[in-house]
Short mmCIF file of C-alpha atoms in Angstrom, two decimals:
data_model
loop_
_atom_site.label_atom_id
_atom_site.label_comp_id
_atom_site.label_asym_id
_atom_site.label_seq_id
_atom_site.Cartn_x
_atom_site.Cartn_y
_atom_site.Cartn_z
CA MET K 1017 103.39 107.87 119.74
CA ARG K 1018 101.33 106.29 116.45
CA GLN K 1019 102.71 106.53 112.76
CA PHE K 1020 100.07 105.82 110.53
CA LEU K 1021 101.44 104.23 106.93
CA THR K 1022 98.95 104.11 104.95
CA LEU K 1023 99.34 101.50 102.06
CA PHE K 1024 97.57 101.43 98.68
CA LEU K 1025 100.00 99.20 97.38
CA ILE K 1026 101.41 101.08 94.37
CA PHE K 1027 105.03 101.03 95.20
CA SER K 1028 108.00 101.29 91.81
CA ILE K 1029 108.24 97.88 90.53
CA TYR K 1030 111.04 95.72 90.31
CA THR K 1031 111.74 91.78 91.19
CA ASN K 1032 114.63 91.22 94.04
CA SER K 1033 115.51 88.27 96.50
CA ILE K 1034 113.11 87.12 98.00
CA ALA K 1035 114.86 85.66 101.11
CA GLN K 1036 116.53 87.87 103.60
CA THR K 1037 116.48 85.79 106.66
CA PHE K 1038 119.89 85.40 108.40
CA ASP K 1039 121.29 81.10 107.96
CA PHE K 1040 120.62 79.49 110.72
CA GLY K 1041 122.89 77.23 112.60
CA LYS K 1042 125.70 80.52 111.55
CA VAL K 1043 126.58 81.51 115.69
CA SER K 1044 130.00 81.96 115.83
CA ILE K 1045 132.04 82.90 119.49
CA SER K 1046 132.01 86.92 119.50
CA ASP K 1047 128.40 86.31 119.09
CA PHE K 1048 128.65 84.71 123.27
CA SER K 1049 130.56 88.69 124.62
CA LYS K 1050 127.32 91.10 125.68
CA THR K 1051 127.20 94.72 124.65
CA ASP K 1052 125.75 98.09 126.05
CA LEU K 1053 122.54 97.25 124.58
CA ASP K 1054 122.25 94.33 127.08
CA SER K 1055 124.94 94.88 129.66
CA ASN K 1056 122.23 94.96 132.63
CA ALA K 1057 119.10 93.12 130.74
CA ASN K 1058 118.45 88.89 130.94
CA ALA K 1059 118.55 87.91 127.74
CA ILE K 1060 118.52 90.31 124.22
CA VAL K 1061 117.75 88.92 120.96
CA LEU K 1062 121.41 89.17 118.72
CA ASN K 1063 118.80 88.44 115.78
CA GLU K 1064 114.96 88.24 115.20
CA PHE K 1065 113.51 88.04 111.47
CA GLY K 1066 109.75 87.49 110.55
CA ARG K 1067 108.20 87.12 107.77
CA SER K 1068 104.48 86.64 106.61
CA SER K 1069 102.90 86.14 102.75
CA VAL K 1070 100.03 85.33 100.62
CA PHE K 1071 99.45 82.18 99.13
CA VAL K 1072 96.79 80.03 97.98
CA ASP K 1073 97.49 76.57 99.22
CA ASP K 1074 96.84 73.83 96.02
CA TYR K 1075 95.54 71.04 99.04
CA ASP K 1076 92.33 72.37 99.20
CA ASN K 1077 92.69 76.23 97.59
CA ARG K 1078 92.38 77.84 100.52
CA ILE K 1079 93.93 81.57 100.63
CA LYS K 1080 95.91 81.20 102.92
CA LEU K 1081 98.28 83.43 105.45
CA GLN K 1082 101.96 81.56 105.80
CA HIS K 1083 104.34 83.26 108.49
CA GLU K 1084 107.91 81.78 108.75
CA TYR K 1085 109.96 83.35 112.05
CA HIS K 1086 113.72 82.89 113.34
CA VAL K 1087 115.36 84.75 116.11
CA LEU K 1088 118.41 83.99 118.28
CA ILE K 1089 118.48 85.13 121.53
CA ARG K 1090 121.51 84.97 124.26
CA ILE K 1091 120.58 83.90 127.59
CA ASN K 1092 122.37 86.18 130.47
CA ASN K 1093 120.70 84.23 133.34
CA LYS K 1094 119.53 82.84 135.35
CA GLU K 1095 116.02 85.51 135.39
CA GLY K 1096 116.06 84.77 131.19
CA PHE K 1097 116.02 81.05 131.01
CA LYS K 1098 111.93 82.27 131.00
CA LYS K 1099 113.70 83.51 127.11
CA ALA K 1100 113.48 78.91 126.43
CA ASN K 1101 109.78 78.99 126.63
CA PHE K 1102 107.69 78.90 123.30
CA GLU K 1103 104.08 78.82 122.34
CA ILE K 1104 103.18 78.69 119.78
CA PRO K 1105 99.49 79.76 118.29
CA SER K 1106 97.55 77.78 116.44
CA TYR K 1107 94.04 78.95 115.98
CA LYS K 1108 90.97 76.08 114.54
CA ARG K 1109 87.16 77.06 113.23
CA GLY K 1110 85.72 73.32 113.42
CA SER K 1111 87.74 70.28 112.52
CA TYR K 1112 89.06 70.60 109.52
CA ILE K 1113 89.75 74.54 108.87
CA ARG K 1114 93.02 74.68 110.85
CA ASP K 1115 96.43 76.15 111.21
CA TYR K 1116 99.22 74.44 110.76
CA PHE K 1117 102.77 74.97 113.17
CA ASP K 1118 105.58 72.83 111.09
CA GLU K 1119 109.26 73.26 110.48
CA LEU K 1120 110.31 73.84 113.29
CA LYS K 1121 114.40 73.48 114.12
CA ALA K 1122 115.43 74.64 117.80
CA VAL K 1123 119.29 74.31 119.05
CA THR K 1124 120.75 75.65 121.98
CA TYR K 1125 124.29 76.52 122.37
CA ASN K 1126 127.12 76.34 125.19
CA LEU K 1127 130.58 77.28 124.72
CA GLU K 1128 132.50 75.15 126.72
CA ASN K 1129 136.32 75.47 126.85
CA GLY K 1130 136.06 77.83 123.90
CA ARG K 1131 134.69 75.67 121.20
CA ILE K 1132 130.77 76.05 120.62
CA GLU K 1133 128.31 72.83 122.07
CA LYS K 1134 125.17 71.99 120.24
CA THR K 1135 122.09 71.10 121.77
CA GLU K 1136 118.96 70.01 119.84
CA LEU K 1137 115.19 69.88 120.67
CA GLU K 1138 114.56 66.00 120.37
CA ASN K 1139 111.24 66.36 118.83
CA LYS K 1140 109.20 64.51 121.61
CA LYS K 1141 109.64 67.35 123.36
CA VAL K 1142 107.32 69.43 121.84
CA PHE K 1143 103.33 69.39 123.40
CA ARG K 1144 100.24 69.91 121.03
CA GLU K 1145 98.36 71.08 124.01
CA ASN K 1146 94.28 71.62 124.03
CA TYR K 1147 93.38 74.67 125.22
CA SER K 1148 90.13 74.84 123.82
CA ALA K 1149 87.93 74.86 120.93
CA TYR K 1150 89.52 77.47 119.30
CA LEU K 1151 92.95 77.76 120.22
CA ASP K 1152 95.68 74.90 120.26
CA LEU K 1153 99.26 75.96 122.28
CA ASN K 1154 102.64 74.43 120.67
CA LYS K 1155 104.46 73.79 123.49
CA PHE K 1156 108.23 73.82 124.14
CA THR K 1157 111.65 74.31 126.00
CA LEU K 1158 114.84 74.28 124.33
CA PRO K 1159 117.48 71.58 125.78
CA ASN K 1160 120.49 72.68 128.50
CA ILE K 1161 120.05 75.95 128.98
CA LYS K 1162 123.12 77.86 131.61
CA GLU K 1163 123.67 81.81 132.42
CA GLY K 1164 125.05 82.36 128.49
CA SER K 1165 123.25 79.83 126.53
CA ILE K 1166 121.94 81.42 123.43
CA ILE K 1167 119.32 79.44 121.56
CA GLU K 1168 117.98 79.18 118.30
CA VAL K 1169 114.33 78.58 117.40
CA SER K 1170 112.76 79.39 114.25
CA TYR K 1171 109.52 77.98 112.74
CA ARG K 1172 105.97 78.00 110.50
CA THR K 1173 102.59 78.70 110.61
CA LEU K 1174 99.92 78.49 108.38
CA GLU K 1175 97.23 81.10 108.88
CA GLN K 1176 93.74 81.17 107.66
CA ASP K 1177 93.27 84.65 109.13
CA LEU K 1178 93.98 87.69 106.64
CA PHE K 1179 91.86 90.16 108.66
CA ASN K 1180 94.87 91.01 110.72
CA PHE K 1181 97.67 89.98 108.62
CA LYS K 1182 99.73 89.66 111.88
CA THR K 1183 101.27 92.11 114.00
CA TRP K 1184 104.92 92.44 114.74
CA GLU K 1185 106.51 93.47 118.11
CA PHE K 1186 109.36 95.33 117.51
CA GLN K 1187 109.84 95.43 120.46
CA ASP K 1188 109.93 92.87 123.98
CA ASP K 1189 110.54 92.42 127.88
CA ILE K 1190 114.09 92.34 126.43
CA PRO K 1191 116.04 94.29 123.49
CA LYS K 1192 117.08 93.49 120.26
CA ILE K 1193 119.56 94.35 118.88
CA GLN K 1194 117.84 93.57 115.22
CA SER K 1195 114.78 92.75 114.27
CA GLN K 1196 113.58 92.54 110.34
CA TYR K 1197 109.81 91.79 109.15
CA ILE K 1198 108.63 91.76 105.10
CA ALA K 1199 105.02 91.20 104.44
CA ILE K 1200 104.23 90.19 101.34
CA ILE K 1201 100.11 91.19 99.97
CA PRO K 1202 98.90 90.45 96.48
CA ALA K 1203 97.96 94.51 95.09
CA SER K 1204 94.58 93.05 94.97
CA PHE K 1205 94.47 93.45 98.67
CA ALA K 1206 94.93 96.88 100.92
CA TYR K 1207 95.50 96.36 103.94
CA ASN K 1208 95.39 99.77 106.39
CA VAL K 1209 98.90 100.25 107.92
CA VAL K 1210 99.97 101.51 112.25
CA LEU K 1211 103.20 101.18 113.08
CA ARG K 1212 103.23 102.55 117.13
CA GLY K 1213 105.80 103.42 119.81
CA PRO K 1214 108.28 105.56 120.82
CA TYR K 1215 110.54 103.79 118.37
CA LYS K 1216 111.40 104.64 114.58
CA LEU K 1217 112.10 102.64 112.15
CA THR K 1218 115.93 102.04 111.03
CA ASP K 1219 115.09 101.45 107.36
CA GLN K 1220 111.45 100.49 105.71
CA LYS K 1221 111.93 99.76 101.47
CA ALA K 1222 108.66 99.25 98.93
CA GLU K 1223 109.31 97.28 96.09
CA ALA K 1224 107.38 95.29 94.31
CA LEU K 1225 107.41 91.61 93.15
CA LYS K 1226 105.79 90.87 89.02
CA GLU K 1227 103.86 88.38 88.59
CA TYR K 1228 104.57 86.38 91.77
CA ILE K 1229 100.96 84.70 92.49
CA PHE K 1230 98.30 83.54 90.95
CA LEU K 1231 95.32 84.66 92.43
CA ASP K 1232 91.06 84.91 90.59
CA GLY K 1233 92.79 83.48 87.45
CA LEU K 1234 95.17 85.41 87.20
CA ARG K 1235 98.97 85.61 87.83
CA MET K 1236 99.52 88.79 89.64
CA ASP K 1237 102.20 91.58 91.22
CA CYS K 1238 103.02 90.82 94.84
CA SER K 1239 103.72 93.70 97.38
CA LYS K 1240 107.20 93.25 99.42
CA LEU K 1241 107.48 95.37 102.57
CA THR K 1242 110.90 94.76 104.50
CA TYR K 1243 110.54 97.05 108.25
CA THR K 1244 113.19 96.68 109.96
CA MET K 1245 114.96 98.73 113.44
CA LYS K 1246 118.02 98.55 115.08
CA ASN K 1247 119.50 98.83 118.99
CA ILE K 1248 115.51 98.23 120.25
CA PRO K 1249 115.41 98.49 123.88
CA ALA K 1250 113.78 96.26 125.93
CA PHE K 1251 110.41 97.85 126.73
CA VAL K 1252 109.62 97.93 130.49
CA GLU K 1253 106.03 98.31 131.97
CA GLU K 1254 104.56 101.68 134.10
CA ASP K 1255 102.43 101.71 136.94
CA TYR K 1256 98.37 102.49 135.20
CA MET K 1257 99.54 101.50 132.08
CA THR K 1258 96.65 100.54 130.56
CA SER K 1259 97.87 97.14 128.15
CA PRO K 1260 101.65 97.70 127.33
CA THR K 1261 100.14 96.21 124.16
CA ASN K 1262 98.96 99.73 123.10
CA PHE K 1263 102.63 101.71 124.10
CA LYS K 1264 105.53 98.68 122.44
CA SER K 1265 106.36 99.75 119.47
CA ALA K 1266 104.93 97.55 116.60
CA ILE K 1267 103.86 96.92 113.54
CA TYR K 1268 99.95 96.57 113.48
CA TYR K 1269 97.69 95.31 110.35
CA GLU K 1270 93.82 95.46 108.72
CA LEU K 1271 92.25 94.12 106.14
CA GLU K 1272 90.51 97.17 104.56
CA SER K 1273 90.06 95.97 101.02
CA ILE K 1274 89.99 92.57 98.42
CA PHE K 1275 89.21 93.72 94.92
CA TYR K 1276 88.70 90.73 92.17
CA PRO K 1277 90.17 91.64 88.41
CA SER K 1278 87.89 88.54 87.95
CA THR K 1279 84.33 90.75 88.29
CA GLY K 1280 85.39 93.51 88.42
CA SER K 1281 84.69 93.96 92.28
CA LYS K 1282 85.59 95.20 95.51
CA LYS K 1283 84.51 93.44 99.08
CA THR K 1284 85.05 96.40 101.74
CA PHE K 1285 85.61 95.24 105.24
CA SER K 1286 86.98 98.14 107.23
CA LYS K 1287 84.46 100.15 108.83
CA THR K 1288 84.83 104.18 109.59
CA TRP K 1289 83.37 105.28 112.60
CA LYS K 1290 79.83 107.04 110.62
CA ASP K 1291 79.75 102.73 109.41
CA VAL K 1292 79.93 101.88 113.02
CA ASP K 1293 76.87 104.82 114.48
CA THR K 1294 74.95 103.14 111.17
CA ASP K 1295 75.73 99.90 112.05
CA LEU K 1296 74.69 100.07 115.99
CA MET K 1297 71.93 102.44 115.73
CA ASN K 1298 70.74 99.43 113.79
CA GLU K 1299 71.65 96.85 116.04
CA LYS K 1300 67.81 95.95 117.84
CA ALA K 1301 69.60 95.41 121.47
CA PHE K 1302 71.91 98.85 121.38
CA GLY K 1303 70.25 100.92 118.67
CA GLY K 1304 66.58 99.67 119.28
CA GLN K 1305 67.11 100.77 122.99
CA LEU K 1306 67.45 104.04 122.17
CA LYS K 1307 64.42 104.41 120.10
CA LYS K 1308 62.71 103.39 122.75
CA ASN K 1309 63.61 106.37 125.77
CA ARG K 1310 63.23 108.86 122.81
CA LEU K 1311 59.71 107.54 122.42
CA ILE K 1312 58.74 107.19 126.31
CA GLN K 1313 60.64 111.22 126.25
CA SER K 1314 58.12 112.10 123.67
CA GLN K 1315 55.17 110.83 125.48
CA PHE K 1316 56.37 112.35 128.86
CA SER K 1317 56.52 115.83 126.88
CA ASN K 1318 53.54 115.64 125.35
CA ASP K 1319 52.00 114.62 128.47
CA CYS K 1320 53.31 117.75 130.26
CA ILE K 1321 52.29 120.07 128.10
CA SER K 1322 48.56 119.23 128.31
CA TYR K 1323 48.73 119.41 131.35
#
């Protein structure tokens, strides 16, 4: 199932508080108790929050994407221990243009004799793996994991790619009590937004932040889009399923165009099927070969007629 949300970035104008993430470290004894949603689950997401926003980096004056992530997970049994392993990708495009990963906080909570004991992740236990010429992996595992542990992780990434704003997967292989995502986008950016999957949003809000960003020589408004989904069942992969990511409930972004107020110009990035057809036919390796086949067929037909 697909639900198409066309994003024109025109909404009612009012300013609201940006900070909507839940507070770090606010774990209670009741969080260690199971619910109906995770009675048979290996682990459960108690709360999850993400926020992505376009901004101009003062260091190099480049437009970038800042993504913040915060999650609270209870691990119910040993099969759920794998949820304590994290791999955060950082993409790179040469020596100087690369994504950044920072502001990491990671803690394990255990209920011991009626008291909550916490164990923090040490910085030296975070490893950066050079996975390929274009990708690094920031890897770490939460410490002191036991059956019934609760883990909490938050971090920030600074990314270079604005074309795929950020795919937010509401659904995972474990259930989630709540998952919320906020996208903050300048008014001059237009994205096509697609909500895939079988589950509907519990809540959706669109707001405007007055003069929120300085871009293209102007103080510009931004749209603040908030998506919330609650009581999300675990995703179960079925036999003969082509790709699980195509069936999970998630939000996808595609950059359609950017308008430049200083020049009044507009640059379009997304294409229609007609544009794709034209590009393919003009491509030497594809359209050029088809034209050769047509030439052979035409010559063959002429030869048959003359005969």
